[in-house]
Coordinates of C-alpha atoms in Angstrom, one line a residue:
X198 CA -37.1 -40.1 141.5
X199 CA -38.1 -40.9 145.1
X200 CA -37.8 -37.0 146.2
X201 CA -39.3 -36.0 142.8
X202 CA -42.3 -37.9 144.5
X203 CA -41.6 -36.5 147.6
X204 CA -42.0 -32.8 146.4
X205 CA -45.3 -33.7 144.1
X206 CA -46.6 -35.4 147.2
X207 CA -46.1 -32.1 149.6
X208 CA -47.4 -29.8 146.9
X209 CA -50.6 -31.8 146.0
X210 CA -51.1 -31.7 150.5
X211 CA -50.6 -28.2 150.8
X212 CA -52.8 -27.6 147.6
X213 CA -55.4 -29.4 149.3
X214 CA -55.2 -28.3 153.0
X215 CA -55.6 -24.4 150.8
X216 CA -58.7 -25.6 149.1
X217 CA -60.0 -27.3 152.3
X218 CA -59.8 -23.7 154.1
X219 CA -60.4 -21.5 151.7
X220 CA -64.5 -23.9 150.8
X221 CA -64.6 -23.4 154.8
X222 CA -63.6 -19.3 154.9
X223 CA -66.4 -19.2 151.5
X224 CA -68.4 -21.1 153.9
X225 CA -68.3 -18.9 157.1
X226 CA -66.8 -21.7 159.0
X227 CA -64.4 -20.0 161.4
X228 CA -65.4 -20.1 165.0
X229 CA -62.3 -19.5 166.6
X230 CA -61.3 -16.7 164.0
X231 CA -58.0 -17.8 163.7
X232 CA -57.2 -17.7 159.4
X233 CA -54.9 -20.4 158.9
X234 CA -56.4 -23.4 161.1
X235 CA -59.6 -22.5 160.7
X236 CA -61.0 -25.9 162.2
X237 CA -59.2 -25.3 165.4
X238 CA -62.4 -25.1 167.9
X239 CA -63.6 -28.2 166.0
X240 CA -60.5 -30.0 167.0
X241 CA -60.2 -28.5 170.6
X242 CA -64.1 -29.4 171.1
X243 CA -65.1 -25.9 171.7
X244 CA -69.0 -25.6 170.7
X245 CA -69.6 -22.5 167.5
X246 CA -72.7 -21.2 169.6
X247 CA -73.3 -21.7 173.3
X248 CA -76.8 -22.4 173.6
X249 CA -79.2 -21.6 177.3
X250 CA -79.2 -25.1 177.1
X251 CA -75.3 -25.9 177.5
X252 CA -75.4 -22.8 180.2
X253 CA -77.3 -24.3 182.2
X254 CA -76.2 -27.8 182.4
X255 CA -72.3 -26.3 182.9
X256 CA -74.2 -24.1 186.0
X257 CA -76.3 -27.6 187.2
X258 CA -72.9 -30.2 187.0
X259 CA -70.0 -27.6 186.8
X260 CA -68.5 -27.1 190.2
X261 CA -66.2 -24.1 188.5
X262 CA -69.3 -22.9 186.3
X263 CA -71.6 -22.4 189.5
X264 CA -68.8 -21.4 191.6
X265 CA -68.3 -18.2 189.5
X266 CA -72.0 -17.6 189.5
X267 CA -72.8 -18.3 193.1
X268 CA -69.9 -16.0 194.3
X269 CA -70.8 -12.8 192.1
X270 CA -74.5 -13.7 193.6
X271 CA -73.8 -13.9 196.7
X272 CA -71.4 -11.0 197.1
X273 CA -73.5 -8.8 195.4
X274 CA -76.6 -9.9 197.2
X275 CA -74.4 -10.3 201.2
X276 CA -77.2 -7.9 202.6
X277 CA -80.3 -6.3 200.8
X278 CA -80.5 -2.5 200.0
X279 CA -82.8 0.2 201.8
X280 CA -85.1 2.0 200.0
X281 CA -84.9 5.7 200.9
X282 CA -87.8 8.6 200.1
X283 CA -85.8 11.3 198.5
X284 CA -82.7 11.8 197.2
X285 CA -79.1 10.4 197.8
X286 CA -77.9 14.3 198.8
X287 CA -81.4 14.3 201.2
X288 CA -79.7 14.8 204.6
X289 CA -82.8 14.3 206.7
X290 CA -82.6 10.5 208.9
X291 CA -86.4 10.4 209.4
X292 CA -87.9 8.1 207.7
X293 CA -91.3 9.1 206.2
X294 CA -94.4 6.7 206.3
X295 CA -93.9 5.7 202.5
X296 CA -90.0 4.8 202.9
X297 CA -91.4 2.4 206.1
X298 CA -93.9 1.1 203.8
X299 CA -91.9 0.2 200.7
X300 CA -89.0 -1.4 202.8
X301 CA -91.9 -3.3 204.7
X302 CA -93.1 -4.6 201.3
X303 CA -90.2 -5.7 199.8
X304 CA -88.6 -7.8 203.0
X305 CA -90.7 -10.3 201.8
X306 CA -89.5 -10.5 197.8
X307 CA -85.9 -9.7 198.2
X308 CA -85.4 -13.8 197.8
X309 CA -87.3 -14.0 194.6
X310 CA -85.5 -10.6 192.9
X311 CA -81.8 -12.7 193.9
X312 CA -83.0 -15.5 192.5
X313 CA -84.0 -13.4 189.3
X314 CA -80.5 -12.1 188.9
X315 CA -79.1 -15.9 189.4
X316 CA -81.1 -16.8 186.8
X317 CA -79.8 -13.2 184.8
X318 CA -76.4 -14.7 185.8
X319 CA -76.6 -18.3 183.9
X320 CA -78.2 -17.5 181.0
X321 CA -79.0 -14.0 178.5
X322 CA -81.9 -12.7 180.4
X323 CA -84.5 -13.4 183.3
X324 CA -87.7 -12.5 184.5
X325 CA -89.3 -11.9 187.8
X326 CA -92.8 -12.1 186.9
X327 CA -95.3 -10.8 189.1
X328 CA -98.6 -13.1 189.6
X329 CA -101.4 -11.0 191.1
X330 CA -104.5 -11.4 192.2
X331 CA -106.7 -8.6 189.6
X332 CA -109.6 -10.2 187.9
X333 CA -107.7 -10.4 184.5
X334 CA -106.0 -12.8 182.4
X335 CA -102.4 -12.6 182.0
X336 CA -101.8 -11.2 178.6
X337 CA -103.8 -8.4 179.7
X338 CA -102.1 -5.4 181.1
X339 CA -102.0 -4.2 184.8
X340 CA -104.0 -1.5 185.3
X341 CA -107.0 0.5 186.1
X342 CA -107.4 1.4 189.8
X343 CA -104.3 0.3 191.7
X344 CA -104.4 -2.9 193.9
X345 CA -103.7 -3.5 197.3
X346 CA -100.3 -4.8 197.7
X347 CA -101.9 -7.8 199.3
X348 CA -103.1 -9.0 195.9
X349 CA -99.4 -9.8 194.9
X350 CA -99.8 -13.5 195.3
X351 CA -96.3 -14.1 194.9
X352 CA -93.1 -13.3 192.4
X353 CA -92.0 -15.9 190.5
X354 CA -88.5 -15.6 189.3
X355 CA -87.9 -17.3 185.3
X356 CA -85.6 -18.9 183.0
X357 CA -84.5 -18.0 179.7
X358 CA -85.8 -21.0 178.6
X359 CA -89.1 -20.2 179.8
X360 CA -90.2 -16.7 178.4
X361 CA -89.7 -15.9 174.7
X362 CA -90.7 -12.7 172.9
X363 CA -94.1 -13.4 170.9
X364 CA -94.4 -9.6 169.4
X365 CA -93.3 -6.3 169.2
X366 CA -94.3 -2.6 168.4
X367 CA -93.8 -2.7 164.6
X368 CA -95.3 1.3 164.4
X369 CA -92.1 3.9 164.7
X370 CA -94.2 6.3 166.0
X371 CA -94.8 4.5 169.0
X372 CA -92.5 5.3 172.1
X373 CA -91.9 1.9 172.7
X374 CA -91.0 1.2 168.6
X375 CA -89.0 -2.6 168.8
X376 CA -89.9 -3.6 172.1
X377 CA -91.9 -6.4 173.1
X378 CA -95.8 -6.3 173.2
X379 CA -96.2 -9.8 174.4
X380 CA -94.3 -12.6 175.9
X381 CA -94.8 -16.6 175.2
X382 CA -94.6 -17.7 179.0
X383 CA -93.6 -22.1 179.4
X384 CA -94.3 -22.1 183.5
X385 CA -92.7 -25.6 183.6
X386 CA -89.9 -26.0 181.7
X387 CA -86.4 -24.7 182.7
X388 CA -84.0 -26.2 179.8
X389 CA -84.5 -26.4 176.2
X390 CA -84.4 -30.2 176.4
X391 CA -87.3 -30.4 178.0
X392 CA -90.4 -31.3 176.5
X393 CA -93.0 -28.6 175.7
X394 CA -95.6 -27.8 177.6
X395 CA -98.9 -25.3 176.8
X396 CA -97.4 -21.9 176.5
X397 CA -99.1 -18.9 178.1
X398 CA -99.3 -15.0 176.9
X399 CA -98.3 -12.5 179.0
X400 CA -98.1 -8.8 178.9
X401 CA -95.2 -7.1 179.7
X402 CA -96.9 -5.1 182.2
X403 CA -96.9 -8.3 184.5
X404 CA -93.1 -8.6 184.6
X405 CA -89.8 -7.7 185.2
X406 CA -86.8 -7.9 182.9
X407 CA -83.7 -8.9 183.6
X408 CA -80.5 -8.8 180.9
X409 CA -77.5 -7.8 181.8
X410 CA -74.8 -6.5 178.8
X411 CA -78.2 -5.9 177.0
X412 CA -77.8 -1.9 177.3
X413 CA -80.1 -1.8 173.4
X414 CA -82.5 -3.3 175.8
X415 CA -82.9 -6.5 173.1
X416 CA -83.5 -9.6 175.2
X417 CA -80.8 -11.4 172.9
X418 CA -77.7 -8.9 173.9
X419 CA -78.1 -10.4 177.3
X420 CA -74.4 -11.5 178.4
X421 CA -74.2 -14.5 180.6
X422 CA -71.9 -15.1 183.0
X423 CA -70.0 -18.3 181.5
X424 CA -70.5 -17.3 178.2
X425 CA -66.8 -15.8 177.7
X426 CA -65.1 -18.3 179.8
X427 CA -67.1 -21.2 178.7
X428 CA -63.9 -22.9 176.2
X429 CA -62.3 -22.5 179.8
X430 CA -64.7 -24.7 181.8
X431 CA -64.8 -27.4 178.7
X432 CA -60.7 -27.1 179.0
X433 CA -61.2 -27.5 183.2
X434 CA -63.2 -30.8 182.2
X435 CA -60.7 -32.6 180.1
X436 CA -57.6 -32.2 182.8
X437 CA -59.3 -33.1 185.5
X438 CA -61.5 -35.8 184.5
X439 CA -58.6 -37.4 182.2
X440 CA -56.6 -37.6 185.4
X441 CA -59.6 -38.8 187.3
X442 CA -60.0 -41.7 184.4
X443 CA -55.9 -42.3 183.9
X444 CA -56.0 -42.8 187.7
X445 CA -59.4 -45.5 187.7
X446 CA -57.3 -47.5 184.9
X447 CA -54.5 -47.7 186.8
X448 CA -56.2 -48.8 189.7
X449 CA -59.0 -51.2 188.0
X450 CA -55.3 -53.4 186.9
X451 CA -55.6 -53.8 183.3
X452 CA -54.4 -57.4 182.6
X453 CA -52.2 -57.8 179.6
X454 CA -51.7 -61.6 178.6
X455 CA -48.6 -62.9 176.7
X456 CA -48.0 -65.9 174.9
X457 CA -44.8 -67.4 173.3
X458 CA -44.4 -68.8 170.1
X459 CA -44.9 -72.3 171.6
X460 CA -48.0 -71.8 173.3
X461 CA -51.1 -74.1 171.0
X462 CA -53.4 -71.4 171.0
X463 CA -55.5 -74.1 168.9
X464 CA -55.7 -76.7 172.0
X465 CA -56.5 -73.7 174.6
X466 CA -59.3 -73.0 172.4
X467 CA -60.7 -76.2 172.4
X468 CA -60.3 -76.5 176.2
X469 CA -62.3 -73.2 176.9
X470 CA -65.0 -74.4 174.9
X471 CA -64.9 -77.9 176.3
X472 CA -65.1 -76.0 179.5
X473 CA -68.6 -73.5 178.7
X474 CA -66.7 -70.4 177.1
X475 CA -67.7 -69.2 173.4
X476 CA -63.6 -69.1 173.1
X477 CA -60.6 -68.9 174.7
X478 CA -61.0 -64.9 174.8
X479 CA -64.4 -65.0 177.2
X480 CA -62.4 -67.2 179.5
X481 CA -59.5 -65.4 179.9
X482 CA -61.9 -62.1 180.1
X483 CA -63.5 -63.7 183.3
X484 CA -60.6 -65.0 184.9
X485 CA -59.1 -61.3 184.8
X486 CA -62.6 -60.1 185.9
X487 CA -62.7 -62.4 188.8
X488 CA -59.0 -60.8 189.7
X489 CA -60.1 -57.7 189.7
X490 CA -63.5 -58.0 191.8
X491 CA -61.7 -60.0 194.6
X492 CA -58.7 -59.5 196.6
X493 CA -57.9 -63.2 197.2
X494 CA -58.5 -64.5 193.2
X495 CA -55.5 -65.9 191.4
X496 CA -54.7 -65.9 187.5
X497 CA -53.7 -69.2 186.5
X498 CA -51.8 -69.0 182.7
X499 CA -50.5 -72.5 180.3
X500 CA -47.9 -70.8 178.7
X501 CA -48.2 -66.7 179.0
X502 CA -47.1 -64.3 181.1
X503 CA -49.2 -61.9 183.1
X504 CA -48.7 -58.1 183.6
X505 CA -50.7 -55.1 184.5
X506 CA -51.1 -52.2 181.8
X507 CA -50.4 -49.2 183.5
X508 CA -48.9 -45.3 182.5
X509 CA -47.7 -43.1 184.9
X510 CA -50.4 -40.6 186.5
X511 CA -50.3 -37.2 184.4
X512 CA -50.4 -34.1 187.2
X513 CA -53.7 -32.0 186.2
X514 CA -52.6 -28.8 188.5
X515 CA -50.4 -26.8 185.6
X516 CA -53.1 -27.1 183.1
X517 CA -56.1 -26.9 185.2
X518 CA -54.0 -23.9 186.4
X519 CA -53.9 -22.3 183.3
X520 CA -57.6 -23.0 182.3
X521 CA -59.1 -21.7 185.6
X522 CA -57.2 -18.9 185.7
X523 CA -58.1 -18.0 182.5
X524 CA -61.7 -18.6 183.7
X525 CA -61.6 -16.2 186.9
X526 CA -60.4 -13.4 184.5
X527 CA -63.6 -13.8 182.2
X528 CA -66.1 -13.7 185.0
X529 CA -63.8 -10.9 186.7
X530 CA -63.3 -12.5 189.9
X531 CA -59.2 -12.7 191.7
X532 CA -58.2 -16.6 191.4
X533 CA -57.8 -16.8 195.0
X534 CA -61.4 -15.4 196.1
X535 CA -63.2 -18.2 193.5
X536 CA -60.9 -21.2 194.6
X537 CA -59.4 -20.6 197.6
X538 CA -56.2 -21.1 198.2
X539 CA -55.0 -25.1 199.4
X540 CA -52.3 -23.6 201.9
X541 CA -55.4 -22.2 203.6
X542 CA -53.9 -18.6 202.9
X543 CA -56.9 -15.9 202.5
X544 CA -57.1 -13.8 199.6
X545 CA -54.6 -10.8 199.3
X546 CA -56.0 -6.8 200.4
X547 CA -55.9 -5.9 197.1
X548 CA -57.5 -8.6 195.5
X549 CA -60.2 -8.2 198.1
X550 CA -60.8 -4.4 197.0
X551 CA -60.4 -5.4 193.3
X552 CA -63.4 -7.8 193.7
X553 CA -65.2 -5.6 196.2
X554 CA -65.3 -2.6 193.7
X555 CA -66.1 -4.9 191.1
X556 CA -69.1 -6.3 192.6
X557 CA -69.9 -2.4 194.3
X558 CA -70.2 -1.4 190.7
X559 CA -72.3 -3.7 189.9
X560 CA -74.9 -3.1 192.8
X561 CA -75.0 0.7 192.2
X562 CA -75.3 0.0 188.3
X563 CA -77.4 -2.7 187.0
X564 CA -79.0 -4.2 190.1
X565 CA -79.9 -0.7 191.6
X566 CA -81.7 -0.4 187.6
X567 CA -83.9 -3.7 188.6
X568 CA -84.8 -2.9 192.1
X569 CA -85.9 0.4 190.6
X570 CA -88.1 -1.1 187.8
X571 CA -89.6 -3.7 190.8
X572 CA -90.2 0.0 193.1
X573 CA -91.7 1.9 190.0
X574 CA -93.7 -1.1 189.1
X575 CA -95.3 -1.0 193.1
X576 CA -95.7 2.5 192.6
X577 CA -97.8 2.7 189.7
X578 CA -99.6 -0.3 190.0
X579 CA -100.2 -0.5 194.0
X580 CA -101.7 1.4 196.6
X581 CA -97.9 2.0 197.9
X582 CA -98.3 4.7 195.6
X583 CA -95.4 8.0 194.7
X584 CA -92.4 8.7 197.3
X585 CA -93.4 11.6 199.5
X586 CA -90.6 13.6 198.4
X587 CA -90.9 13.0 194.4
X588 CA -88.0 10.2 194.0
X589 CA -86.6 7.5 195.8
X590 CA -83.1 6.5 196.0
X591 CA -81.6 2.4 196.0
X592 CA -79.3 2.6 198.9
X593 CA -76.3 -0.2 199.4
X594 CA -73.7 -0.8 201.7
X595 CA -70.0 -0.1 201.1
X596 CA -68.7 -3.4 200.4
X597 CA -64.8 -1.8 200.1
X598 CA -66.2 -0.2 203.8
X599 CA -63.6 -0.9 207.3
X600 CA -64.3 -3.7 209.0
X601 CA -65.4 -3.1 212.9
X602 CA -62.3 -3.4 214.0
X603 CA -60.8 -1.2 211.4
X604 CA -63.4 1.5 212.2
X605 CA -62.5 1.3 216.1
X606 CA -58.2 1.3 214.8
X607 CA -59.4 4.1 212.5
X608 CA -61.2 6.0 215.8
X609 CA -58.2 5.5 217.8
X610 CA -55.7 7.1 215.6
X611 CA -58.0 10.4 214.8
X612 CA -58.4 10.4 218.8
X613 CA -54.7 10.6 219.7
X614 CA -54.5 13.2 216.6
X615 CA -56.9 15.1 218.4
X616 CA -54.9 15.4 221.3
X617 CA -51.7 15.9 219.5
X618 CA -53.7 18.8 217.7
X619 CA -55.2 20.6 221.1
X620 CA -51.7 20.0 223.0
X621 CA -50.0 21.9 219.9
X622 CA -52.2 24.7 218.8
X623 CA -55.1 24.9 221.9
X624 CA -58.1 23.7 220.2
X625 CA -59.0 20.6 218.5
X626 CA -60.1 21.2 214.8
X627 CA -62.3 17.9 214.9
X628 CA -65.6 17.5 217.0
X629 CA -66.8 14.2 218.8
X630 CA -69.2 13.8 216.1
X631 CA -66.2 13.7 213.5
X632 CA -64.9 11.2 215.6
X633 CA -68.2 9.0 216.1
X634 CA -68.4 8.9 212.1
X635 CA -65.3 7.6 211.7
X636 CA -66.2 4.3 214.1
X637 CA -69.6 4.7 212.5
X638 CA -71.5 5.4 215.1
X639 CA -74.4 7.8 215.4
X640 CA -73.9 11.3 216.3
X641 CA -74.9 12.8 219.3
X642 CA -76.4 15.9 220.2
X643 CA -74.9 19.3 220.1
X644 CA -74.5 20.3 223.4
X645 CA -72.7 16.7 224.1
X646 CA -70.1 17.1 221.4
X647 CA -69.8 20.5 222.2
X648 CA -68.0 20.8 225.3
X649 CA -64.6 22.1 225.4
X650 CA -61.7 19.7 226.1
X651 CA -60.6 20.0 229.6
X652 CA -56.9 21.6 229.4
X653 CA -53.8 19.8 230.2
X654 CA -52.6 20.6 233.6
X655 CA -48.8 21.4 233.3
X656 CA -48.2 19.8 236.8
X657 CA -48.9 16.8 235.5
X658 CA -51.5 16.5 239.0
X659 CA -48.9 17.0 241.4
X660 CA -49.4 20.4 243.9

């Protein structure tokens, strides 16, 4: 009869755990896409939406969060690009009055355009909005006559939080059909917990979007940063802060009391509140308080034994382990270039040229697409006016480029090869210019380079 029970027990559970998934699948409950524990982000603690919000307090108190942010920025952004007049293939090295110009007026906004990508970084999108100095209000358009670039009063980079879309170009015949005609503009408030304040208009003409992942050109494709590894960072939390709180019990001696079955818990009673205390619990309460606070206090016990309730430290490092690698691979960055390593051992070649081509590919692909939008902008809007030679080109240093050192190793070897070569066949196939590129310096002038080798005399100098 008892197993009878048994089985009608486990049949009536696993009837109920069905119907309790299948109302959440009918439901659309299923964060974690997993079929059969379809709560399991619920249980783990993993948020169903990530919110700007919840991006930007990870980036604000998340040492890991901002460290995967700050070292994409700032190894993307380790020097600023030139702005050349002409294109890439354009062999000529003088620079023409409107290339000296352009780099001239941009020296001064290359911090605010970083800080717009930073921004690009934490949350869907950015702006780098463009405050100028032109007689009209901002939800009209730039226009007219162009401006000096001296009315640019200043750029002011923007939060997600800050700028939401207000309308768009309902008419399909329009060549900018779904896009944004105006912007809702909060200049004071960064995260969606803060409190409102009067919203602005702005025109789209005034600024400059930034939304990276968002190739549809929708400001709600935007891909942050942390958004993939964000379970991770949640994951990163729990190990390390439940170590940090196992260890602060252990240390803060939790005082376990004991009595025996002769102990008149009724009298002890009665002598705490003779003595002040509500009951016998507040005194013993501030006895073990006074313990803890001073080094020099003593627990005094009629009847009970004292002892300290303590659990044996749990090591973080596997599971933090774990959770931060599996963070470094969302953001794309080698472990050992976003933490370091604690033997003070530097990151490997090749995960130095994995990360280096990662961030080069992102400098020549979407960053070189906003400093062109911030050029095309002073172009059609400033006195700066069209590159001399029809185009411009977003120029950026090699980031997987030899070091000096490597250069001057690199210039040794094709030296000595150069020797080897005229020794062995009577001319050298490779110029001093050839040589000067490959240490990276300038080349020199024809009849410099030009001049033949001096021959080998067999004598070796001796008459």
């Amino acid at each position: 009869m008892t197993d009878d029970k048994a089985k009608r027990a486990f049949i009536q559970n696993s009837a109920d755990s069905l119907m309790q998934s299948a109302r959440l699948k009918l439901a659309g409950y299923n964060p974690g896409g997993n079929v059969k524990r379809v709560r399991l982000w619920e249980e783990f603690g993993y948020p169903d939406h990530v919110e700007f919000s919840a991006l930007h307090r990870m980036y604000r108190r998340h040492s890991v969060a901002a460290a995967g942010i700050n070292v994409t920025l700032e190894t993307c952004w380790g020097d600023y690009p030139d702005i050349l007049d002409g294109d890439s293939d354009d062999d000529s090295s003088d620079d023409t009055a409107w290339e000296v110009a352009a780099n001239s007026l941009l020296k001064k906004y290359w911090s605010k355009i970083k800080d717009a990508d930073r921004r690009n970084l934490v949350g869907r999108y950015s702006a780098l909005f463009i405050q100028l100095r032109d007689g009209k209000t901002l939800d009209q358009p730039v226009g007219g006559s162009k401006i000096d670039p001296s009315a640019i009063v200043r750029m002011v980079p923007i939060w997600e939080a800050q700028l939401k879309v207000s309308t768009t170009q309902e008419d399909p015949t329009e060549p900018d059909y779904g896009m944004p005609t105006m912007y809702s503009f909060v200049p004071d408030r960064q995260d969606n917990n803060i409190s409102v304040v009067q919203s602005q208009q702005i025109h789209p003409s005034r600024l400059i979007i930034f939304a990276e992942g968002s190739e549809d050109g929708s400001l709600n494709s935007g891909v942050p940063l942390n958004q993939a590894g964000f379970n991770d960072l949640l994951d990163i939390e729990k190990s390390k802060g439940g170590s940090s709180e196992g260890f602060l019990k252990n240390a803060s001696r939790q005082i376990s009391i004991e009595y025996d079955a002769t102990t008149q818990m009724k009298t002890l009673a009665q002598q705490a509140q003779a003595a002040g205390y509500d009951d016998l619990y507040d005194m013993i309460n501030e006895s073990i308080s006074e313990l803890n606070y001073g080094t020099d206090a003593a627990l005094i016990t009629q009847g009970g034994s004292a002892s300290v309730l303590s659990v044996a430290a749990a090591d973080p490092t596997p599971t933090w382990t774990v959770s931060a690698q599996s963070y470094a691979a969302s953001v794309m960055c080698p472990f050992n270039i976003l933490f370091g390593k604690q033997t003070g051992n530097l990151a490997s070649t090749e995960d130095n040229k994995a990360w280096n081509s990662r961030c080069n590919g992102r400098r020549n692909g979407f960053l070189t697409d906003r400093v062109s939008d911030v050029v095309n902008w002073l172009c059609n809007y400033t006195t700066l006016g069209k590159p001399s030679r029809g185009t411009f080109t977003v120029s950026w240093s090699d980031l997987l480029s030899p070091s000096d050192s490597d250069k001057l190793a690199n210039m040794a070897t094709m030296a000595q090869l150069m020797m080897n070569a005229t020794t062995a066949l009577g001319r050298c196939p490779f110029d001093g210019n050839e040589l000067r590129a490959v240490g990276g310096f300038d080349p020199e002038d024809d009849d410099v380079v030009s001049q033949p080798m001096p021959e080998a005399d067999p004598t070796g100098g001796q008459q």
